Short mmCIF file of C-alpha atoms and ligand atoms in Angstrom, two decimals:
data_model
loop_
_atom_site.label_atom_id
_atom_site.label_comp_id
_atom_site.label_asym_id
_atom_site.label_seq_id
_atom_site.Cartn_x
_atom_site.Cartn_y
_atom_site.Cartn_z
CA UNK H 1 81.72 144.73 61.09
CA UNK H 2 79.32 143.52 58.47
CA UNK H 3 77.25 140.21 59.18
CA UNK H 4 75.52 137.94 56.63
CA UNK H 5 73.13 135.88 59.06
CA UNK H 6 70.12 134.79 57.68
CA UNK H 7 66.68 135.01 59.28
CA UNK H 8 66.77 131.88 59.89
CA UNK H 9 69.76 132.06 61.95
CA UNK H 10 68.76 134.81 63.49
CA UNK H 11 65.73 133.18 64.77
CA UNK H 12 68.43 131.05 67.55
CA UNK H 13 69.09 133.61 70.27
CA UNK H 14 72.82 132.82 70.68
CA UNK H 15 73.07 133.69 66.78
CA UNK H 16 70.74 136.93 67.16
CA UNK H 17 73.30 138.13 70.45
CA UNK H 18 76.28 137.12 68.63
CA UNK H 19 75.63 138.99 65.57
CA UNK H 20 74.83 142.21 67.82
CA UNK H 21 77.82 141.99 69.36
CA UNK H 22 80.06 141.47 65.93
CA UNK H 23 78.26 144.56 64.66
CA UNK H 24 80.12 146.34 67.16
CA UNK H 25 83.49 145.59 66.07
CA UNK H 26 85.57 148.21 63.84
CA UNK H 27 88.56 145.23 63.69
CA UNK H 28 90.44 148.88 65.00
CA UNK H 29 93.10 145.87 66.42
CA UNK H 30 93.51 147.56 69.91
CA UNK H 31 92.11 145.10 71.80
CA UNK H 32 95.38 143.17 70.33
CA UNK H 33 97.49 145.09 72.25
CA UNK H 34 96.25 144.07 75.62
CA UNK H 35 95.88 140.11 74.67
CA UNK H 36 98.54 138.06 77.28
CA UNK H 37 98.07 135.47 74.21
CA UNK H 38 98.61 138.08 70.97
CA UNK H 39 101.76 139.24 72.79
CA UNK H 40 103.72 135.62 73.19
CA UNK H 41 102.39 134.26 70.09
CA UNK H 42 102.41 137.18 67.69
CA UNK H 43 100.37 135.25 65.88
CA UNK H 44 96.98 137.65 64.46
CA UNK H 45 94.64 134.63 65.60
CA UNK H 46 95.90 134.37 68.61
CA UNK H 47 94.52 137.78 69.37
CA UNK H 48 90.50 138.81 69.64
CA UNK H 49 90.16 140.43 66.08
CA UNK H 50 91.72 137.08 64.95
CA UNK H 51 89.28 134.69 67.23
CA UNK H 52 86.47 136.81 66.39
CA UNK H 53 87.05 136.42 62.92
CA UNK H 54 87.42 132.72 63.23
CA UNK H 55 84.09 132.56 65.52
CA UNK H 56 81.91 134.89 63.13
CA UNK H 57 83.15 132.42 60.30
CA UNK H 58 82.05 129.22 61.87
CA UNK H 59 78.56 130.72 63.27
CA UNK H 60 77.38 132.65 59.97
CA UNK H 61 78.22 129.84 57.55
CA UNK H 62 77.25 127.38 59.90
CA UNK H 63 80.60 125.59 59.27
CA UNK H 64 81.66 122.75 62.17
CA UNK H 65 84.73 123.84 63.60
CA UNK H 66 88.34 123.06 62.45
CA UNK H 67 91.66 121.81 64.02
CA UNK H 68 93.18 125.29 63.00
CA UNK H 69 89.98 127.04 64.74
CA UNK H 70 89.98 124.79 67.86
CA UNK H 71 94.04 125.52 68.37
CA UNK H 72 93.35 129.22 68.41
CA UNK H 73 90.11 129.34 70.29
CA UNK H 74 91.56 127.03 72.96
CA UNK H 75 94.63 128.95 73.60
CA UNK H 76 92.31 131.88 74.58
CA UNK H 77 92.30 132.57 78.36
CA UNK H 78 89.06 134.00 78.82
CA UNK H 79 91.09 137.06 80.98
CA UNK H 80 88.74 139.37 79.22
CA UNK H 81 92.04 141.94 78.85
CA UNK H 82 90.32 142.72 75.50
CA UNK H 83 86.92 144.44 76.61
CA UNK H 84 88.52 146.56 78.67
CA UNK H 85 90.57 147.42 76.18
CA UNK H 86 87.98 147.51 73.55
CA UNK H 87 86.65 151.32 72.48
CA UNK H 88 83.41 149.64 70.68
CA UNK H 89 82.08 148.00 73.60
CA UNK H 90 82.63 144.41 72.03
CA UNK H 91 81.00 142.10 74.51
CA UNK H 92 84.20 139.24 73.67
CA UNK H 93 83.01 137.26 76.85
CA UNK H 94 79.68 136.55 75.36
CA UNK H 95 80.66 135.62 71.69
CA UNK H 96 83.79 132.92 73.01
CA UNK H 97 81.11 130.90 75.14
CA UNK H 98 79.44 130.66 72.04
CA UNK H 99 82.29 129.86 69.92
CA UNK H 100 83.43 127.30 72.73
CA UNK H 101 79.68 125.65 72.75
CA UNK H 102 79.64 125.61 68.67
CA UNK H 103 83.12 123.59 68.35
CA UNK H 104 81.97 121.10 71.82
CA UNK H 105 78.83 120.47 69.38
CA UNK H 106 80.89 120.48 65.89
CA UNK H 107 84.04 119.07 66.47
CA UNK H 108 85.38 115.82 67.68
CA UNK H 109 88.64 116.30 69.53
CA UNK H 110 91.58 113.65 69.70
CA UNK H 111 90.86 110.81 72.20
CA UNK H 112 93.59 112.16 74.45
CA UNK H 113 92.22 116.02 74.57
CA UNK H 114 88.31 114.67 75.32
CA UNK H 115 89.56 111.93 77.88
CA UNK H 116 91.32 114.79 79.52
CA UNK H 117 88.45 117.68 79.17
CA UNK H 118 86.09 115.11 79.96
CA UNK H 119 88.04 114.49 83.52
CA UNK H 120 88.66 117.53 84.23
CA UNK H 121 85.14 118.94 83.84
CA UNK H 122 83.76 115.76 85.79
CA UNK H 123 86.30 115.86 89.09
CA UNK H 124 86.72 119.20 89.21
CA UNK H 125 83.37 120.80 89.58
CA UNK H 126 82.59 118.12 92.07
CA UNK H 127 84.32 118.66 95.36
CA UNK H 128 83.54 114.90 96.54
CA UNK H 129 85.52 114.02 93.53
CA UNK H 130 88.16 116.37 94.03
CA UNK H 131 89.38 115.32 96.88
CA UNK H 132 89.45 112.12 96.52
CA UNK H 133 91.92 113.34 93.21
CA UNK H 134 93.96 115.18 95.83
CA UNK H 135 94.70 112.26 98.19
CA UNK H 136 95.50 110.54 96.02
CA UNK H 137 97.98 112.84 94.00
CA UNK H 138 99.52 113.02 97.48
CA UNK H 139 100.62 109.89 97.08
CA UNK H 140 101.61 109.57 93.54
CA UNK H 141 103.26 113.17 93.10
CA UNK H 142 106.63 111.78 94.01
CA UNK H 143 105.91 108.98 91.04
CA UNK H 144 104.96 111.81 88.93
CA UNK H 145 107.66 111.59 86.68
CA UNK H 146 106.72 108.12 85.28
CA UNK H 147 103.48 109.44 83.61
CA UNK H 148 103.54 111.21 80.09
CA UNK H 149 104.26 115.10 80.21
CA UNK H 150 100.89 116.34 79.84
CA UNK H 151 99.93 114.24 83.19
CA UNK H 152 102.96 114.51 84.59
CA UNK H 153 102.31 118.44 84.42
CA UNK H 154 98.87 118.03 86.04
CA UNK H 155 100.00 116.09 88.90
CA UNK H 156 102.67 118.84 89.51
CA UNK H 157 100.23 121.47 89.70
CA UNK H 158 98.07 119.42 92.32
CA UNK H 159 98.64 120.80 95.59
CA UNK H 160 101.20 118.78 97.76
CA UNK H 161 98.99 118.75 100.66
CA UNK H 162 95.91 116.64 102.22
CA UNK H 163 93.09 118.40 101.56
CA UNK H 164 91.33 120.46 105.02
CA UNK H 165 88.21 120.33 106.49
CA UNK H 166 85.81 121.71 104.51
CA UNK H 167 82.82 124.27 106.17
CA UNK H 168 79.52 122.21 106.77
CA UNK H 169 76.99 123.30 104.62
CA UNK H 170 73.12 123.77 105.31
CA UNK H 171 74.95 125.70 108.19
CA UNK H 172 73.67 128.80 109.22
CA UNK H 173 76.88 130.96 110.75
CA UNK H 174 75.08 133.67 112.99
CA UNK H 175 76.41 137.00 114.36
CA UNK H 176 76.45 137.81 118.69
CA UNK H 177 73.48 140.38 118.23
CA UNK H 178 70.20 138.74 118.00
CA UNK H 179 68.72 140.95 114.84
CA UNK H 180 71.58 140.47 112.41
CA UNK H 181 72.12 143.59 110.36
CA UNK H 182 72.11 141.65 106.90
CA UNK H 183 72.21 138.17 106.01
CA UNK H 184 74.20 136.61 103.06
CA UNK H 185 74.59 133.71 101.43
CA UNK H 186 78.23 132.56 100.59
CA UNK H 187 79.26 130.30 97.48
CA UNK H 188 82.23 128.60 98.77
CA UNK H 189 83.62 127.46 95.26
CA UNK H 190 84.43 123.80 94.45
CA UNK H 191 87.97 123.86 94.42
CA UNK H 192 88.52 126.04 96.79
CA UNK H 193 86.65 124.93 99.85
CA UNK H 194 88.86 121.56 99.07
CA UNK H 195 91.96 123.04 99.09
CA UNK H 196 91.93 126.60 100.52
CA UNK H 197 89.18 126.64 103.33
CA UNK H 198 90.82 128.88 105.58
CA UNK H 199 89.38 131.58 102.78
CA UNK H 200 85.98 130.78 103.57
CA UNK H 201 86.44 130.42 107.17
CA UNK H 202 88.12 134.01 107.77
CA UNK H 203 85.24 135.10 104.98
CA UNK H 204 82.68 134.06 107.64
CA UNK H 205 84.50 135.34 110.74
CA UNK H 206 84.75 138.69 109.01
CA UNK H 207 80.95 138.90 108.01
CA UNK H 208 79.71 137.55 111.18
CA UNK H 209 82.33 139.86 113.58
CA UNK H 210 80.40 142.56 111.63
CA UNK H 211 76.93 141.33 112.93
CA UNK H 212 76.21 140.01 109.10
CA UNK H 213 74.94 136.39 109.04
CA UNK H 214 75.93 133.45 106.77
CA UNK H 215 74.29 130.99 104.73
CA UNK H 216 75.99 128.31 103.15
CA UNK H 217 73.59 126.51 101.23
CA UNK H 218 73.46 122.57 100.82
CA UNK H 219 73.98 121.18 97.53
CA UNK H 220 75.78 124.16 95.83
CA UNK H 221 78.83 123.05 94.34
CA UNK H 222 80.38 124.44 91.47
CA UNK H 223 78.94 127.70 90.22
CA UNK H 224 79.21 125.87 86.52
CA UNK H 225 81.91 128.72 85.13
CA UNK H 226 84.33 124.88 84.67
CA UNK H 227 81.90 123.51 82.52
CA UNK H 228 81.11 126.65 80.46
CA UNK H 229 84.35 127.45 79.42
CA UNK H 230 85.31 123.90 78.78
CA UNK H 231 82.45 124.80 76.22
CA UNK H 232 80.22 121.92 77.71
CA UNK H 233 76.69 123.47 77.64
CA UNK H 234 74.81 121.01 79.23
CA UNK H 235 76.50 120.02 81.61
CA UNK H 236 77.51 124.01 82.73
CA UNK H 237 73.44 124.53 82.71
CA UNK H 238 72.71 121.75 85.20
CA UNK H 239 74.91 123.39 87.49
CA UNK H 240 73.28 126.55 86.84
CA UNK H 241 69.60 125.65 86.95
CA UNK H 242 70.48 123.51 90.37
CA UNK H 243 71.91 126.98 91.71
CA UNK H 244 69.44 129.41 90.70
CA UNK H 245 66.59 126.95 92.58
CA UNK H 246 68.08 126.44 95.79
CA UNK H 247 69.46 130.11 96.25
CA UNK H 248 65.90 131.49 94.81
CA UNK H 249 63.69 128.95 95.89
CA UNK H 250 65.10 127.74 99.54
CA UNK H 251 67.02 130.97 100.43
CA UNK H 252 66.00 134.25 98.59
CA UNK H 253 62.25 133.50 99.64
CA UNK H 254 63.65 133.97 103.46
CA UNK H 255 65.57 136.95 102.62
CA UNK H 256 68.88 137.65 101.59
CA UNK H 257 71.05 140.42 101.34
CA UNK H 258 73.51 139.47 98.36
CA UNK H 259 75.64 136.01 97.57
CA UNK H 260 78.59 136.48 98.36
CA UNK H 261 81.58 135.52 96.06
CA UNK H 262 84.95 135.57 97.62
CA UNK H 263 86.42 133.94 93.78
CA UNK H 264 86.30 136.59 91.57
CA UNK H 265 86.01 133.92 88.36
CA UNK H 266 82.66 132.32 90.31
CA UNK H 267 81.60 135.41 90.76
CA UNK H 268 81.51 136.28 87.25
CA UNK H 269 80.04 133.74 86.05
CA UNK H 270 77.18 134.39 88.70
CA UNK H 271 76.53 137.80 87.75
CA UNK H 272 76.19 136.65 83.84
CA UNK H 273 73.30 134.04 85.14
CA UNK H 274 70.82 136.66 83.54
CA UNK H 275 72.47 136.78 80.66
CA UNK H 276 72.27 133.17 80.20
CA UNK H 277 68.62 132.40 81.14
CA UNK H 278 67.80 135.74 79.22
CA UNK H 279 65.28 133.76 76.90
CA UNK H 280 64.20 131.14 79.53
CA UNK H 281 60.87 132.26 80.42
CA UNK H 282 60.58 130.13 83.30
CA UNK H 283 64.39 131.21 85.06
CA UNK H 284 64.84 134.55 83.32
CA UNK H 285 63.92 136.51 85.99
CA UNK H 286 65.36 134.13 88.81
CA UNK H 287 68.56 134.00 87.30
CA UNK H 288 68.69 137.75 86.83
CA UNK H 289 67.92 138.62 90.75
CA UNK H 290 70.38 135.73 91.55
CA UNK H 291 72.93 138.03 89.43
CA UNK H 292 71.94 141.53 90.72
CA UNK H 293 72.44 139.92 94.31
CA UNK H 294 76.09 138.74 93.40
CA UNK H 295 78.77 140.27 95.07
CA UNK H 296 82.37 140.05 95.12
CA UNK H 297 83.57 139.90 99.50
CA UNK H 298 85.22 143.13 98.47
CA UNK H 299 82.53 145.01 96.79
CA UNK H 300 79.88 144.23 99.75
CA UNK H 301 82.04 145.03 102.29
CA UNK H 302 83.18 148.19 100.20
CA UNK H 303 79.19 149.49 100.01
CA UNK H 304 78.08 147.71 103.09
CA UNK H 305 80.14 147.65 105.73
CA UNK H 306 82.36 149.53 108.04
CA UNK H 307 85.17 147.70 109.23
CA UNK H 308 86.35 148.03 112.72
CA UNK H 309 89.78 147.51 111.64
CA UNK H 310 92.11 146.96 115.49
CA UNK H 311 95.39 148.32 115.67
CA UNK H 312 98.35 145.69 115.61
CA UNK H 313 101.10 147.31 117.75
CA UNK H 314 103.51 144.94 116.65
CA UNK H 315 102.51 144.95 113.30
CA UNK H 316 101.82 148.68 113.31
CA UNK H 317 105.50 149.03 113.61
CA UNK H 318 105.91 146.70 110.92
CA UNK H 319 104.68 148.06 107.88
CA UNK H 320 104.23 145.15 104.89
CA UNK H 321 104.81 145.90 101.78
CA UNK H 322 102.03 143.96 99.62
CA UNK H 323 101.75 143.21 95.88
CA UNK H 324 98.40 143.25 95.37
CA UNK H 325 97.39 140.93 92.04
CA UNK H 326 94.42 142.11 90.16
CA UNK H 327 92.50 138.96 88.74
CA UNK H 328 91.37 138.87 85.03
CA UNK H 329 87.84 137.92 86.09
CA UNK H 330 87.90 140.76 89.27
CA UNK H 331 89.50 143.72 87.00
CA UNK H 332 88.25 142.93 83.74
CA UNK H 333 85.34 140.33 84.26
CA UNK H 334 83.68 142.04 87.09
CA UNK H 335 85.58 145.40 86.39
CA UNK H 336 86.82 145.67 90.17
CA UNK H 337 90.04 147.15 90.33
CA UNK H 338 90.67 149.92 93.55
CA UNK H 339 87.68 148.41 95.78
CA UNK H 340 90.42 145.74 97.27
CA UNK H 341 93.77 147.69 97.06
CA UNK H 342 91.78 150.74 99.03
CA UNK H 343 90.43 147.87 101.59
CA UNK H 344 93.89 146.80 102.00
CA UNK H 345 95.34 150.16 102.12
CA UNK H 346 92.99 150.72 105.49
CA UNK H 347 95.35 148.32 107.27
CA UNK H 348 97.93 150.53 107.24
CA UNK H 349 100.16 148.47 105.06
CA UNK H 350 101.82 149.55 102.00
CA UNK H 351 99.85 147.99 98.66
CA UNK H 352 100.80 148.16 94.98
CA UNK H 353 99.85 146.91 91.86
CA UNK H 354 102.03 144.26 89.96
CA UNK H 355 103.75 146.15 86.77
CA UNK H 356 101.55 144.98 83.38
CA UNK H 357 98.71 144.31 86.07
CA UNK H 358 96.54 143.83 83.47
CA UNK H 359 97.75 140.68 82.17
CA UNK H 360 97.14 136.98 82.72
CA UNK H 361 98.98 135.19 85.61
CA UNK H 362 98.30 132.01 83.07
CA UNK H 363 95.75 130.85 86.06
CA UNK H 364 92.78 130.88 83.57
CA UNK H 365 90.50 128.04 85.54
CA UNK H 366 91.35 125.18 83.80
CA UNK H 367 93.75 126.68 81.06
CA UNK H 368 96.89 125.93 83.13
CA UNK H 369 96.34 121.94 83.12
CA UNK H 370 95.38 122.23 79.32
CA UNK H 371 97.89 124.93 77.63
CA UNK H 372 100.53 124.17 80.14
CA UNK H 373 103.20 125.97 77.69
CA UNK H 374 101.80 128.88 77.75
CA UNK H 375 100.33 129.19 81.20
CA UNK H 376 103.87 128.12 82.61
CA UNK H 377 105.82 131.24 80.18
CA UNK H 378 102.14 133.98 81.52
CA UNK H 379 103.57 132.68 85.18
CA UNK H 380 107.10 133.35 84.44
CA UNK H 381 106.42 137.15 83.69
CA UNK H 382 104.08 137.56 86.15
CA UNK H 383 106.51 136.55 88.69
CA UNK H 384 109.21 138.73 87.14
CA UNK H 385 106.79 141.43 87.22
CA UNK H 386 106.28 140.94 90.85
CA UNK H 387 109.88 140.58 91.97
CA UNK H 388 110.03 144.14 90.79
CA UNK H 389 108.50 145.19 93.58
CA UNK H 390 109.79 142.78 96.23
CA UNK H 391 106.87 142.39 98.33
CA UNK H 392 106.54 140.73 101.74
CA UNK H 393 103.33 138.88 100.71
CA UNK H 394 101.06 138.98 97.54
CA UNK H 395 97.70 139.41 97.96
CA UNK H 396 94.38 138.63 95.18
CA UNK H 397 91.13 137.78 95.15
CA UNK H 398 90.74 134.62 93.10
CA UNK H 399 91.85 130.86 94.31
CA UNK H 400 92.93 130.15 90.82
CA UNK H 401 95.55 132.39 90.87
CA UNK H 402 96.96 131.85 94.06
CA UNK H 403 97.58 128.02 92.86
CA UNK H 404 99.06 129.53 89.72
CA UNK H 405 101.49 131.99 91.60
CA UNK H 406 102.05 129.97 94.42
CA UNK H 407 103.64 127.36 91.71
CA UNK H 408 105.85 130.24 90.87
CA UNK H 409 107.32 132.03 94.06
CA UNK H 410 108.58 131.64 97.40
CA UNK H 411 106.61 134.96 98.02
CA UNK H 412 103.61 133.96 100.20
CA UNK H 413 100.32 134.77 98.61
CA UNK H 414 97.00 134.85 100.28
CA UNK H 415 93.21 135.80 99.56
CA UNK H 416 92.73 139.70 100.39
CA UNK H 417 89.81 138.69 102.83
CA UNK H 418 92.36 137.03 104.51
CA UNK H 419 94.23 139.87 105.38
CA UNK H 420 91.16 141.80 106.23
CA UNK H 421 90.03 139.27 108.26
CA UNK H 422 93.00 139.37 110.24
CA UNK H 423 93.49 142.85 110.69
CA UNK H 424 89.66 143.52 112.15
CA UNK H 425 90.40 140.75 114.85
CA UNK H 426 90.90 137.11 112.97
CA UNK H 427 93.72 135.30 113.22
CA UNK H 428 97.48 135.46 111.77
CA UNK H 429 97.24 133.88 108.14
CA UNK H 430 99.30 130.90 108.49
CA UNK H 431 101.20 131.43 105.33
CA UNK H 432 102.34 134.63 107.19
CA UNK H 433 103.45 133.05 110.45
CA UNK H 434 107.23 133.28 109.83
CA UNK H 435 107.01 136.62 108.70
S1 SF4 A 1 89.24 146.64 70.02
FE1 SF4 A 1 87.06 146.10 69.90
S2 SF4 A 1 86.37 146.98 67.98
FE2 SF4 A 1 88.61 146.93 67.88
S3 SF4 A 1 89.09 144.94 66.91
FE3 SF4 A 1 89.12 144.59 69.11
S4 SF4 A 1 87.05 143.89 69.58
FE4 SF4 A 1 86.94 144.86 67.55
S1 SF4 A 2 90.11 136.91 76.49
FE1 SF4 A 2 92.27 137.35 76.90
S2 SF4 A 2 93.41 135.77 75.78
FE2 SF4 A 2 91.31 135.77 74.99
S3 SF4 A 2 91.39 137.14 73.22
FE3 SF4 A 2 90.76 138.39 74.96
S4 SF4 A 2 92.65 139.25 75.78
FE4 SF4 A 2 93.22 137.56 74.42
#
């Protein structure tokens, strides 16, 4: 595709990377063909040659960004279906955070939408805040109804529950043997170590049964992935710069094997750290060892490890049959597809993949509270696609999309270290008891 930046522009690194990476597009459409939002909508800028269009616009005439622009660039999922798609290597990923951060700076959104984006990007990254917002949905979820839809919707996708006890963190979780064979730090993500800690507990049981020690750092929160795609800049870099120190500077100095990332959309955020800081002479190369040392659970264990998977005799006469959901950011992020289901497989259990695997759930981070409409009509196929196989459980790697599914099914769905965990000696998952 032809670009008309001037030199000028060119002299602002996001500009200079964004224009490399429209240079690579042929507008060939494929990528349209994969898009979870292209095939609902129909609609050409709904699709990636549409946004991408609508992104190169705004950038190279410096234009602030437009209702019509906003509507189409927000109803993106960042699912990342289209690189893998994409024959011309078009990094997409990098050129929508840029689009996103141009329209946060360029255009002022409806009282309503910022109040919203504002809250959401300020509660949910912080896991103090969080839970306080989960108590108290507890109590208000049955009141739900009185609130206008687009609250009303939120509060129903709030989990029902009191929020667990979260892991302690500055704590160091060590193995039986005296000389640990590795030791990792884990990120234990800020929603999901409020309302899914069982993932990070049977994380740590695994690694440490396997004479690996953990690290969960004080003051890591929120990876920053919320903020960035909410297209809030500053805010996502503070969360980023805070990371980067206390992993490099308090942790990687003692030695450390790999972070460990057991939510496939932290984790790729975490492995684009380099990416980010790439002109940052003072965190460039920090933020690039904090991303080669990135991991998803599955991947480390896959290169790392060999589990001492024990034989269930009950179970072993029992056979499951799993789903196994594949995660935009895990398959097409991160690009890990077979490293779980083969994990899985090693169980003994019967795995497959979900029919149209490779689209959206409707999950997205935050795109389910904001594009509700859509997210709710991704869920509904999903789950149709998923019935196909009538599986026992459902199994994936990401905490946003077991919320998402959850919402959807009667299925039980857990995280796949779960399962692993419990098949090498952890317990029974407890959304498995009855089965
Ligand atoms: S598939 Fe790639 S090259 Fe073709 S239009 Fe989409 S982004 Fe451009
Ligand atoms: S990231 Fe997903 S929703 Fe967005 S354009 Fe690409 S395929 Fe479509």
């Amino acid at each position: 595709m032809q670009t008309h930046f001037s030199k000028e522009q060119l002299k602002n690194k996001d500009n200079l990377s964004s224009e490399k990476i429209l240079r690579k597009c042929v507008h060939c459409g494929f990528c349209n063909a994969t898009c979870p939002t292209y095939q609902l909508l129909g609609d050409e800028l709904d699709g990636p040659r549409g946004r991408i269009y609508l992104i190169k616009d705004m950038l190279e005439n410096n234009k602030p960004a437009n209702e019509k622009i906003v509507k189409h660039i927000d109803r993106c999922l960042s699912c990342y279906s289209c690189m893998t798609t994409c024959p011309s290597g078009v990094n997409y990923m990098h050129l929508i955070d840029h689009g996103r951060s141009h329209i946060e700076k360029t255009y002022k959104r409806p009282f309503s939408d910022r109040f919203i984006r504002g809250f959401l990007s300020r509660v949910l990254s912080k896991s103090i805040n969080f839970r306080v917002i989960v108590i108290l949905t507890r109590f208000i979820k049955p009141f739900r109804f009185f609130f206008p839809k687009r609250v009303r919707e939120m509060i129903g996708l709030m989990p029902g529950k009191f929020p667990k006890k979260t892991l302690k963190e500055m704590q160091i979780y060590p193995t039986r043997k005296k000389k640990p064979v590795a030791r990792v730090a884990l990120l234990t993500g800020c929603v999901q170590k409020v309302i899914s800690p069982q993932i990070n507990e049977a994380t740590i049981r695994l690694l440490n049964r396997h004479d690996i020690e953990v690290v969960v750092p004080k003051g890591i929160d929120c990876c920053g992935s919320l903020n960035h795609h909410l297209g809030k800049s500053d805010l996502a870099h503070q969360f980023f710069r805070k990371n980067i120190s206390i992993w490099y500077d308090e942790y990687l100095k003692k030695g450390l094997d790999a972070i460990i990332s057991n939510t496939s959309g932290c984790g790729t955020t975490l492995k684009d750290y380099g990416f980010i800081f790439r002109s940052d002479k003072d965190l460039k190369q920090k933020a690039k060892k904090i991303s080669e040392l990135t991991k998803d659970i599955t991947e480390y264990l896959d290169a790392n490890v060999k589990l001492n998977f024990i034989k269930k005799k009950k179970d072993n006469d029992n056979k499951y049959k799993i789903a196994y959901h594949s995660a935009c950011s895990m398959q097409h992020g991160q690009k890990i597809h077979d490293v779980p289901i083969n994990l899985i497989k090693k169980t003994g259990n019967q795995v497959f993949n979900i029919p149209d695997g490779h689209l959206c759930c409707g999950s997205a981070g935050t795109y389910n509270l904001l594009q509700n409409d859509i997210a709710k009509k991704l869920l509904k196929n999903k789950i149709s696609n998923i019935d196909k196989i009538n599986p026992q459980f459902i199994t994936t790697g990401n905490i946003g999309c077991i919320t998402q599914i959850a919402n959807g099914t009667k299925i039980p769905i857990l995280h796949t270290v779960e399962i692993l965990d419990w098949y090498t000696g952890g317990p029974k998952p407890e959304v498995l008891r009855s089965l």
